[in-house]
């Protein structure tokens, strides 16, 4: 665990939900004292590589953040521009009644008790400046109308709290006006970025992705090695040799994965699952080293950066001449693919309306964007009886499913993965109702905050999710949390180790890969991880 | 938060003016001149400010485009034909959106989901249902609407039948003389709940601004003065009130004498609320209809949404990318279009 963090769980859960004496309008933050709750500033080389304004090396504990001389003008101009360009921004600045329904919906508030982590107050940090400088009441009545003067301390406070929001949208489910803090956070981060303020955990992956095609900076030759290595590993488990085409022109489907799938653990086993599945159904597909990333750290920086990083997917689909695109397990990636890609980089009129070559199903829900989620694709295969699954091969797993924020709340992909899980394993248990589906809790590390210097805040934010996992572990003996998000897979293992030891993390298609009966396969002695399989005679007891 | 010296800086003068205005009416209602001011001029001004202000505010929202389609999905999407989708909480059609909005506006759907998170020892986080805010808010809004509709009896001759119907409904239990309106009791209870919730719940007190208390107190003042007129001996001359109201709506204002001071206070508070409306959080009434996370269909991948200010951005093209990595790619066995 990170150097900045050595508190025990008992200590961390002593959370005081009583607001402090200090009025919230006071913006001062003691960064030194709050170590473990913020991320390092973006390195100049990354900011520069992406041609962003005011690149410099700086550190949050510095007294002087080396803001450009006209910083105030830049921010006010930036707010004005966004008010004119985004209805959501002006509306969300104007209509909050501070009813407090959102207050205890945020995982960071639940885990920290810091009142500025209540979504309402997080938004007020920006609203107070808007009211002061952009509304009649604020200009006349100032503080009495909830206005606050824009100072350097406010900028530092924004940095602290808008990089303590994972843009998970849980609060927007409960808001009577649908005010979405993710939108407000996105605007605030864009404003900060105008001053050259960002965090390195976002800017480095974004710069990598721009350059190499993926966040992890895997160059094309290493990409090819990794993918071929995965095919070898799959052969070791199944005895079946699978194809791993890259840049295959005229393939039917371009497959886009988050880079962690071919580079990180436990994502890698999910990647093996995809390879097994594609081989078994004889899918004519191709990977791309140029578009070797579905995830999009631009989402955590600015709309412009989303567009710049996302452009590669359609460009590559066009260059390779595929018919449609299949996107794999990743949360924020699907926020971008579902809600932004077509608007930003469409129309994809060079592609065809997606049709499953195996079942003939037309994916009419994707007829404009031409991109299908792998859970939609696989659920359709199962429903049409096109693949054979032996769920007993997953009997050593007692599975629960964690809805990732964006597929749940920015898409509604809720039942597809559950349908797959019920077919691929015998033991599947839901976490409590208020913690799943559209009410799901973030892993606590989303939106680019999954870095080690921020570990205390991540563990605090991960508490509600981990606590629900603990419930099913204690009640049903759940020992694996399945999910469809690369950030979940990257960060939940550490969080669960801290809060709920003995629960692993896996992808949905890892379990599919385990259960998939392949033509010509050896009898499977182990699952895709190399863990010996112990079946329970097929007597499932999973919930209906 | 407030310090007296700051209060007297030039920026705060308007607050003082507001207090002065209240003093003025208390003194002024007894002279004919002030009766014209508070019976005619102020109501017309308030209505004018309301109409222009609300229109300007809505126009300001409406003229900014919503560049992206960003609905918050609260249920299963429409995807595979055999998988039932949630047509109201995650609508994919305009009809579904209308349904979702209707539930939101009429029944406060999202607030109905409200839960209360509690950290118990263990640690164990539990989420209880918490419907009080939903109930209080719904009771307040519906009663307020009912009371406004009941007041139409002063603005139309003969009184429309639906107003008479609402009155009889509201007085269904026939308690006391004059008959007690149930809406009066409920709105008082709801307002008290909303106010005490703000004052007593530490989190809420922490986030509350003067702009949160002011409308609550104002509406409370309106309700109380209204009830005093109906249920106590301070009854205004109802015939005179109707004459004044009819005069206002027919643009032939008349000032009957002897309506009573309490009525003018009631009317002034109402005018204050109406004129304050466009500059306040009360605009949520209009804003809810424009909220993009609720009023957009989740048909993102079916139908392309156009961003009117979409602009070209700097990208890293395949050619630039290949140029940088070409040698290593060649060594790794990649094939190229142009060798």
JSON list of C-alpha atoms in Angstrom, two decimals, chain A residues 266-451:
[
{"chain": "A", "resi": 266, "resn": "UNK", "atom": "CA", "xyz": [-7.00, -9.60, -13.42]},
{"chain": "A", "resi": 267, "resn": "UNK", "atom": "CA", "xyz": [-8.19, -8.03, -16.69]},
{"chain": "A", "resi": 268, "resn": "UNK", "atom": "CA", "xyz": [-6.01, -10.41, -18.66]},
{"chain": "A", "resi": 269, "resn": "UNK", "atom": "CA", "xyz": [-8.18, -13.45, -17.89]},
{"chain": "A", "resi": 270, "resn": "UNK", "atom": "CA", "xyz": [-11.15, -11.60, -19.33]},
{"chain": "A", "resi": 271, "resn": "UNK", "atom": "CA", "xyz": [-9.08, -10.99, -22.46]},
{"chain": "A", "resi": 272, "resn": "UNK", "atom": "CA", "xyz": [-8.48, -14.75, -22.66]},
{"chain": "A", "resi": 273, "resn": "UNK", "atom": "CA", "xyz": [-12.24, -15.15, -22.38]},
{"chain": "A", "resi": 274, "resn": "UNK", "atom": "CA", "xyz": [-12.83, -12.89, -25.38]},
{"chain": "A", "resi": 275, "resn": "UNK", "atom": "CA", "xyz": [-10.26, -14.77, -27.46]},
{"chain": "A", "resi": 276, "resn": "UNK", "atom": "CA", "xyz": [-11.84, -18.11, -26.60]},
{"chain": "A", "resi": 277, "resn": "UNK", "atom": "CA", "xyz": [-15.30, -16.82, -27.42]},
{"chain": "A", "resi": 278, "resn": "UNK", "atom": "CA", "xyz": [-14.35, -15.23, -30.75]},
{"chain": "A", "resi": 279, "resn": "UNK", "atom": "CA", "xyz": [-12.57, -18.38, -31.82]},
{"chain": "A", "resi": 280, "resn": "UNK", "atom": "CA", "xyz": [-15.41, -20.67, -30.82]},
{"chain": "A", "resi": 281, "resn": "UNK", "atom": "CA", "xyz": [-18.06, -18.77, -32.75]},
{"chain": "A", "resi": 282, "resn": "UNK", "atom": "CA", "xyz": [-15.72, -18.17, -35.69]},
{"chain": "A", "resi": 283, "resn": "UNK", "atom": "CA", "xyz": [-16.02, -14.40, -35.57]},
{"chain": "A", "resi": 284, "resn": "UNK", "atom": "CA", "xyz": [-14.24, -12.60, -38.40]},
{"chain": "A", "resi": 285, "resn": "UNK", "atom": "CA", "xyz": [-12.62, -9.84, -36.33]},
{"chain": "A", "resi": 286, "resn": "UNK", "atom": "CA", "xyz": [-9.52, -7.76, -35.98]},
{"chain": "A", "resi": 287, "resn": "UNK", "atom": "CA", "xyz": [-7.73, -5.86, -33.25]},
{"chain": "A", "resi": 288, "resn": "UNK", "atom": "CA", "xyz": [-5.91, -2.62, -33.94]},
{"chain": "A", "resi": 289, "resn": "UNK", "atom": "CA", "xyz": [-2.67, -1.42, -32.43]},
{"chain": "A", "resi": 290, "resn": "UNK", "atom": "CA", "xyz": [-3.49, 2.16, -33.46]},
{"chain": "A", "resi": 291, "resn": "UNK", "atom": "CA", "xyz": [-6.89, 2.03, -31.77]},
{"chain": "A", "resi": 292, "resn": "UNK", "atom": "CA", "xyz": [-5.67, -0.21, -28.96]},
{"chain": "A", "resi": 293, "resn": "UNK", "atom": "CA", "xyz": [-7.65, 1.60, -26.30]},
{"chain": "A", "resi": 294, "resn": "UNK", "atom": "CA", "xyz": [-11.36, 1.85, -25.73]},
{"chain": "A", "resi": 295, "resn": "UNK", "atom": "CA", "xyz": [-11.06, 3.66, -22.43]},
{"chain": "A", "resi": 296, "resn": "UNK", "atom": "CA", "xyz": [-10.85, 7.40, -22.63]},
{"chain": "A", "resi": 297, "resn": "UNK", "atom": "CA", "xyz": [-9.03, 9.47, -20.02]},
{"chain": "A", "resi": 298, "resn": "UNK", "atom": "CA", "xyz": [-10.10, 12.49, -22.01]},
{"chain": "A", "resi": 299, "resn": "UNK", "atom": "CA", "xyz": [-13.43, 12.11, -20.22]},
{"chain": "A", "resi": 300, "resn": "UNK", "atom": "CA", "xyz": [-11.62, 13.10, -17.03]},
{"chain": "A", "resi": 301, "resn": "UNK", "atom": "CA", "xyz": [-10.01, 16.13, -18.62]},
{"chain": "A", "resi": 302, "resn": "UNK", "atom": "CA", "xyz": [-12.24, 17.90, -21.15]},
{"chain": "A", "resi": 303, "resn": "UNK", "atom": "CA", "xyz": [-14.74, 17.27, -23.92]},
{"chain": "A", "resi": 304, "resn": "UNK", "atom": "CA", "xyz": [-12.10, 18.28, -26.42]},
{"chain": "A", "resi": 305, "resn": "UNK", "atom": "CA", "xyz": [-9.74, 15.62, -25.13]},
{"chain": "A", "resi": 306, "resn": "UNK", "atom": "CA", "xyz": [-12.52, 13.00, -25.30]},
{"chain": "A", "resi": 307, "resn": "UNK", "atom": "CA", "xyz": [-12.92, 13.80, -28.96]},
{"chain": "A", "resi": 308, "resn": "UNK", "atom": "CA", "xyz": [-9.20, 13.81, -29.70]},
{"chain": "A", "resi": 309, "resn": "UNK", "atom": "CA", "xyz": [-8.63, 10.38, -28.16]},
{"chain": "A", "resi": 310, "resn": "UNK", "atom": "CA", "xyz": [-11.87, 8.84, -29.37]},
{"chain": "A", "resi": 311, "resn": "UNK", "atom": "CA", "xyz": [-11.33, 9.85, -33.00]},
{"chain": "A", "resi": 312, "resn": "UNK", "atom": "CA", "xyz": [-9.02, 6.87, -33.55]},
{"chain": "A", "resi": 313, "resn": "UNK", "atom": "CA", "xyz": [-11.82, 4.33, -33.27]},
{"chain": "A", "resi": 314, "resn": "UNK", "atom": "CA", "xyz": [-13.88, 5.48, -36.24]},
{"chain": "A", "resi": 315, "resn": "UNK", "atom": "CA", "xyz": [-10.75, 6.41, -38.20]},
{"chain": "A", "resi": 316, "resn": "UNK", "atom": "CA", "xyz": [-9.41, 2.89, -37.78]},
{"chain": "A", "resi": 317, "resn": "UNK", "atom": "CA", "xyz": [-12.76, 1.24, -38.55]},
{"chain": "A", "resi": 318, "resn": "UNK", "atom": "CA", "xyz": [-12.81, 3.21, -41.78]},
{"chain": "A", "resi": 319, "resn": "UNK", "atom": "CA", "xyz": [-9.19, 2.42, -42.68]},
{"chain": "A", "resi": 320, "resn": "UNK", "atom": "CA", "xyz": [-9.63, -1.30, -42.07]},
{"chain": "A", "resi": 321, "resn": "UNK", "atom": "CA", "xyz": [-12.98, -1.40, -43.86]},
{"chain": "A", "resi": 322, "resn": "UNK", "atom": "CA", "xyz": [-14.84, -3.31, -41.16]},
{"chain": "A", "resi": 323, "resn": "UNK", "atom": "CA", "xyz": [-18.64, -3.47, -41.02]},
{"chain": "A", "resi": 324, "resn": "UNK", "atom": "CA", "xyz": [-19.15, -2.60, -37.38]},
{"chain": "A", "resi": 325, "resn": "UNK", "atom": "CA", "xyz": [-17.39, -2.32, -34.02]},
{"chain": "A", "resi": 326, "resn": "UNK", "atom": "CA", "xyz": [-17.56, -4.48, -30.92]},
{"chain": "A", "resi": 327, "resn": "UNK", "atom": "CA", "xyz": [-16.58, -2.84, -27.64]},
{"chain": "A", "resi": 328, "resn": "UNK", "atom": "CA", "xyz": [-15.44, -4.86, -24.65]},
{"chain": "A", "resi": 329, "resn": "UNK", "atom": "CA", "xyz": [-15.71, -4.56, -20.87]},
{"chain": "A", "resi": 330, "resn": "UNK", "atom": "CA", "xyz": [-14.96, -1.02, -19.71]},
{"chain": "A", "resi": 331, "resn": "UNK", "atom": "CA", "xyz": [-17.03, 1.53, -17.84]},
{"chain": "A", "resi": 332, "resn": "UNK", "atom": "CA", "xyz": [-16.00, 5.07, -18.77]},
{"chain": "A", "resi": 333, "resn": "UNK", "atom": "CA", "xyz": [-15.22, 3.79, -22.25]},
{"chain": "A", "resi": 334, "resn": "UNK", "atom": "CA", "xyz": [-18.90, 3.05, -22.64]},
{"chain": "A", "resi": 335, "resn": "UNK", "atom": "CA", "xyz": [-19.94, 6.45, -21.35]},
{"chain": "A", "resi": 336, "resn": "UNK", "atom": "CA", "xyz": [-17.96, 7.90, -24.24]},
{"chain": "A", "resi": 337, "resn": "UNK", "atom": "CA", "xyz": [-19.04, 5.34, -26.81]},
{"chain": "A", "resi": 338, "resn": "UNK", "atom": "CA", "xyz": [-22.69, 5.56, -25.87]},
{"chain": "A", "resi": 339, "resn": "UNK", "atom": "CA", "xyz": [-23.16, 9.26, -25.14]},
{"chain": "A", "resi": 340, "resn": "UNK", "atom": "CA", "xyz": [-20.38, 11.14, -26.96]},
{"chain": "A", "resi": 341, "resn": "UNK", "atom": "CA", "xyz": [-18.74, 9.26, -29.83]},
{"chain": "A", "resi": 342, "resn": "UNK", "atom": "CA", "xyz": [-21.43, 9.57, -32.49]},
{"chain": "A", "resi": 343, "resn": "UNK", "atom": "CA", "xyz": [-22.00, 13.26, -31.75]},
{"chain": "A", "resi": 344, "resn": "UNK", "atom": "CA", "xyz": [-18.30, 14.07, -31.64]},
{"chain": "A", "resi": 345, "resn": "UNK", "atom": "CA", "xyz": [-16.79, 11.92, -34.35]},
{"chain": "A", "resi": 346, "resn": "UNK", "atom": "CA", "xyz": [-19.77, 10.58, -36.32]},
{"chain": "A", "resi": 347, "resn": "UNK", "atom": "CA", "xyz": [-21.61, 10.04, -38.50]},
{"chain": "A", "resi": 348, "resn": "UNK", "atom": "CA", "xyz": [-20.26, 6.53, -39.00]},
{"chain": "A", "resi": 349, "resn": "UNK", "atom": "CA", "xyz": [-21.90, 6.29, -42.42]},
{"chain": "A", "resi": 350, "resn": "UNK", "atom": "CA", "xyz": [-19.01, 4.16, -43.74]},
{"chain": "A", "resi": 351, "resn": "UNK", "atom": "CA", "xyz": [-20.10, 1.32, -41.42]},
{"chain": "A", "resi": 352, "resn": "UNK", "atom": "CA", "xyz": [-23.13, -0.96, -41.57]},
{"chain": "A", "resi": 353, "resn": "UNK", "atom": "CA", "xyz": [-25.90, -1.42, -39.05]},
{"chain": "A", "resi": 354, "resn": "UNK", "atom": "CA", "xyz": [-24.51, -4.11, -36.74]},
{"chain": "A", "resi": 355, "resn": "UNK", "atom": "CA", "xyz": [-25.79, -7.64, -37.32]},
{"chain": "A", "resi": 356, "resn": "UNK", "atom": "CA", "xyz": [-24.48, -10.60, -35.38]},
{"chain": "A", "resi": 357, "resn": "UNK", "atom": "CA", "xyz": [-22.95, -12.89, -38.03]},
{"chain": "A", "resi": 358, "resn": "UNK", "atom": "CA", "xyz": [-23.68, -15.86, -35.77]},
{"chain": "A", "resi": 359, "resn": "UNK", "atom": "CA", "xyz": [-27.32, -15.33, -34.85]},
{"chain": "A", "resi": 360, "resn": "UNK", "atom": "CA", "xyz": [-28.46, -12.82, -37.46]},
{"chain": "A", "resi": 361, "resn": "UNK", "atom": "CA", "xyz": [-29.73, -10.49, -34.74]},
{"chain": "A", "resi": 362, "resn": "UNK", "atom": "CA", "xyz": [-29.80, -6.85, -35.82]},
{"chain": "A", "resi": 363, "resn": "UNK", "atom": "CA", "xyz": [-28.59, -4.59, -33.06]},
{"chain": "A", "resi": 364, "resn": "UNK", "atom": "CA", "xyz": [-31.07, -1.85, -33.80]},
{"chain": "A", "resi": 365, "resn": "UNK", "atom": "CA", "xyz": [-30.17, -0.08, -30.57]},
{"chain": "A", "resi": 366, "resn": "UNK", "atom": "CA", "xyz": [-26.75, 0.59, -32.15]},
{"chain": "A", "resi": 367, "resn": "UNK", "atom": "CA", "xyz": [-27.85, 1.36, -35.68]},
{"chain": "A", "resi": 368, "resn": "UNK", "atom": "CA", "xyz": [-26.37, 4.87, -35.75]},
{"chain": "A", "resi": 369, "resn": "UNK", "atom": "CA", "xyz": [-23.21, 4.51, -33.67]},
{"chain": "A", "resi": 370, "resn": "UNK", "atom": "CA", "xyz": [-22.55, 1.02, -35.07]},
{"chain": "A", "resi": 371, "resn": "UNK", "atom": "CA", "xyz": [-20.89, -0.11, -31.88]},
{"chain": "A", "resi": 372, "resn": "UNK", "atom": "CA", "xyz": [-22.18, -3.01, -29.81]},
{"chain": "A", "resi": 373, "resn": "UNK", "atom": "CA", "xyz": [-21.34, -3.87, -26.20]},
{"chain": "A", "resi": 374, "resn": "UNK", "atom": "CA", "xyz": [-19.85, -7.32, -25.81]},
{"chain": "A", "resi": 375, "resn": "UNK", "atom": "CA", "xyz": [-22.43, -8.17, -23.12]},
{"chain": "A", "resi": 376, "resn": "UNK", "atom": "CA", "xyz": [-25.22, -7.44, -25.59]},
{"chain": "A", "resi": 377, "resn": "UNK", "atom": "CA", "xyz": [-23.43, -9.58, -28.15]},
{"chain": "A", "resi": 378, "resn": "UNK", "atom": "CA", "xyz": [-22.80, -12.53, -25.82]},
{"chain": "A", "resi": 379, "resn": "UNK", "atom": "CA", "xyz": [-26.26, -12.45, -24.22]},
{"chain": "A", "resi": 380, "resn": "UNK", "atom": "CA", "xyz": [-27.68, -12.74, -27.74]},
{"chain": "A", "resi": 381, "resn": "UNK", "atom": "CA", "xyz": [-25.40, -15.71, -28.50]},
{"chain": "A", "resi": 382, "resn": "UNK", "atom": "CA", "xyz": [-26.53, -17.50, -25.34]},
{"chain": "A", "resi": 383, "resn": "UNK", "atom": "CA", "xyz": [-30.21, -16.77, -25.89]},
{"chain": "A", "resi": 384, "resn": "UNK", "atom": "CA", "xyz": [-29.97, -18.20, -29.40]},
{"chain": "A", "resi": 385, "resn": "UNK", "atom": "CA", "xyz": [-28.15, -21.29, -28.16]},
{"chain": "A", "resi": 386, "resn": "UNK", "atom": "CA", "xyz": [-25.08, -20.59, -30.25]},
{"chain": "A", "resi": 387, "resn": "UNK", "atom": "CA", "xyz": [-22.55, -21.32, -27.53]},
{"chain": "A", "resi": 388, "resn": "UNK", "atom": "CA", "xyz": [-22.37, -24.16, -25.05]},
{"chain": "A", "resi": 389, "resn": "UNK", "atom": "CA", "xyz": [-21.57, -23.25, -21.47]},
{"chain": "A", "resi": 390, "resn": "UNK", "atom": "CA", "xyz": [-20.76, -25.57, -18.61]},
{"chain": "A", "resi": 391, "resn": "UNK", "atom": "CA", "xyz": [-21.39, -23.44, -15.53]},
{"chain": "A", "resi": 392, "resn": "UNK", "atom": "CA", "xyz": [-19.98, -26.17, -13.27]},
{"chain": "A", "resi": 393, "resn": "UNK", "atom": "CA", "xyz": [-16.51, -25.07, -14.32]},
{"chain": "A", "resi": 394, "resn": "UNK", "atom": "CA", "xyz": [-17.14, -21.91, -12.30]},
{"chain": "A", "resi": 395, "resn": "UNK", "atom": "CA", "xyz": [-18.32, -23.77, -9.22]},
{"chain": "A", "resi": 396, "resn": "UNK", "atom": "CA", "xyz": [-15.25, -22.70, -7.28]},
{"chain": "A", "resi": 397, "resn": "UNK", "atom": "CA", "xyz": [-16.50, -19.14, -7.63]},
{"chain": "A", "resi": 398, "resn": "UNK", "atom": "CA", "xyz": [-19.38, -17.73, -5.62]},
{"chain": "A", "resi": 399, "resn": "UNK", "atom": "CA", "xyz": [-20.09, -14.71, -7.74]},
{"chain": "A", "resi": 400, "resn": "UNK", "atom": "CA", "xyz": [-21.59, -11.30, -7.18]},
{"chain": "A", "resi": 401, "resn": "UNK", "atom": "CA", "xyz": [-21.92, -8.57, -9.79]},
{"chain": "A", "resi": 402, "resn": "UNK", "atom": "CA", "xyz": [-20.83, -4.98, -9.37]},
{"chain": "A", "resi": 403, "resn": "UNK", "atom": "CA", "xyz": [-22.60, -2.63, -11.77]},
{"chain": "A", "resi": 404, "resn": "UNK", "atom": "CA", "xyz": [-20.06, -0.15, -13.07]},
{"chain": "A", "resi": 405, "resn": "UNK", "atom": "CA", "xyz": [-21.28, 3.45, -12.83]},
{"chain": "A", "resi": 406, "resn": "UNK", "atom": "CA", "xyz": [-21.37, 4.40, -16.47]},
{"chain": "A", "resi": 407, "resn": "UNK", "atom": "CA", "xyz": [-22.89, 1.28, -18.04]},
{"chain": "A", "resi": 408, "resn": "UNK", "atom": "CA", "xyz": [-25.54, 1.46, -15.32]},
{"chain": "A", "resi": 409, "resn": "UNK", "atom": "CA", "xyz": [-26.31, 5.18, -15.16]},
{"chain": "A", "resi": 410, "resn": "UNK", "atom": "CA", "xyz": [-25.27, 6.49, -18.57]},
{"chain": "A", "resi": 411, "resn": "UNK", "atom": "CA", "xyz": [-26.58, 3.60, -20.63]},
{"chain": "A", "resi": 412, "resn": "UNK", "atom": "CA", "xyz": [-28.71, 1.15, -18.68]},
{"chain": "A", "resi": 413, "resn": "UNK", "atom": "CA", "xyz": [-26.72, -1.99, -19.40]},
{"chain": "A", "resi": 414, "resn": "UNK", "atom": "CA", "xyz": [-28.04, -3.83, -16.37]},
{"chain": "A", "resi": 415, "resn": "UNK", "atom": "CA", "xyz": [-29.62, -7.14, -17.31]},
{"chain": "A", "resi": 416, "resn": "UNK", "atom": "CA", "xyz": [-27.27, -8.27, -20.10]},
{"chain": "A", "resi": 417, "resn": "UNK", "atom": "CA", "xyz": [-24.32, -9.11, -17.83]},
{"chain": "A", "resi": 418, "resn": "UNK", "atom": "CA", "xyz": [-26.66, -10.72, -15.29]},
{"chain": "A", "resi": 419, "resn": "UNK", "atom": "CA", "xyz": [-28.17, -12.93, -17.99]},
{"chain": "A", "resi": 420, "resn": "UNK", "atom": "CA", "xyz": [-24.67, -14.01, -18.99]},
{"chain": "A", "resi": 421, "resn": "UNK", "atom": "CA", "xyz": [-23.64, -14.69, -15.39]},
{"chain": "A", "resi": 422, "resn": "UNK", "atom": "CA", "xyz": [-26.72, -16.81, -14.68]},
{"chain": "A", "resi": 423, "resn": "UNK", "atom": "CA", "xyz": [-25.79, -18.95, -17.67]},
{"chain": "A", "resi": 424, "resn": "UNK", "atom": "CA", "xyz": [-22.08, -19.09, -17.00]},
{"chain": "A", "resi": 425, "resn": "UNK", "atom": "CA", "xyz": [-22.06, -19.89, -13.29]},
{"chain": "A", "resi": 426, "resn": "UNK", "atom": "CA", "xyz": [-24.13, -21.77, -10.77]},
{"chain": "A", "resi": 427, "resn": "UNK", "atom": "CA", "xyz": [-23.56, -19.49, -7.82]},
{"chain": "A", "resi": 428, "resn": "UNK", "atom": "CA", "xyz": [-24.61, -15.91, -8.38]},
{"chain": "A", "resi": 429, "resn": "UNK", "atom": "CA", "xyz": [-25.76, -13.60, -5.61]},
{"chain": "A", "resi": 430, "resn": "UNK", "atom": "CA", "xyz": [-26.92, -9.99, -5.75]},
{"chain": "A", "resi": 431, "resn": "UNK", "atom": "CA", "xyz": [-25.66, -7.37, -3.34]},
{"chain": "A", "resi": 432, "resn": "UNK", "atom": "CA", "xyz": [-28.32, -5.35, -1.44]},
{"chain": "A", "resi": 433, "resn": "UNK", "atom": "CA", "xyz": [-30.78, -3.47, -3.61]},
{"chain": "A", "resi": 434, "resn": "UNK", "atom": "CA", "xyz": [-29.63, 0.06, -2.75]},
{"chain": "A", "resi": 435, "resn": "UNK", "atom": "CA", "xyz": [-26.10, -0.72, -3.89]},
{"chain": "A", "resi": 436, "resn": "UNK", "atom": "CA", "xyz": [-26.68, -2.20, -7.35]},
{"chain": "A", "resi": 437, "resn": "UNK", "atom": "CA", "xyz": [-28.13, -1.34, -10.75]},
{"chain": "A", "resi": 438, "resn": "UNK", "atom": "CA", "xyz": [-28.77, 2.41, -11.08]},
{"chain": "A", "resi": 439, "resn": "UNK", "atom": "CA", "xyz": [-27.99, 2.81, -7.38]},
{"chain": "A", "resi": 440, "resn": "UNK", "atom": "CA", "xyz": [-24.63, 1.13, -7.72]},
{"chain": "A", "resi": 441, "resn": "UNK", "atom": "CA", "xyz": [-21.66, 2.52, -5.79]},
{"chain": "A", "resi": 442, "resn": "UNK", "atom": "CA", "xyz": [-18.48, 3.59, -7.48]},
{"chain": "A", "resi": 443, "resn": "UNK", "atom": "CA", "xyz": [-15.27, 1.66, -6.83]},
{"chain": "A", "resi": 444, "resn": "UNK", "atom": "CA", "xyz": [-14.00, 4.97, -5.40]},
{"chain": "A", "resi": 445, "resn": "UNK", "atom": "CA", "xyz": [-11.20, 5.29, -7.93]},
{"chain": "A", "resi": 446, "resn": "UNK", "atom": "CA", "xyz": [-12.99, 6.23, -11.15]},
{"chain": "A", "resi": 447, "resn": "UNK", "atom": "CA", "xyz": [-12.48, 9.27, -13.36]},
{"chain": "A", "resi": 448, "resn": "UNK", "atom": "CA", "xyz": [-8.71, 9.14, -13.16]},
{"chain": "A", "resi": 449, "resn": "UNK", "atom": "CA", "xyz": [-8.31, 9.10, -9.39]},
{"chain": "A", "resi": 450, "resn": "UNK", "atom": "CA", "xyz": [-6.95, 5.57, -9.07]},
{"chain": "A", "resi": 451, "resn": "UNK", "atom": "CA", "xyz": [-3.44, 6.56, -8.11]}
]
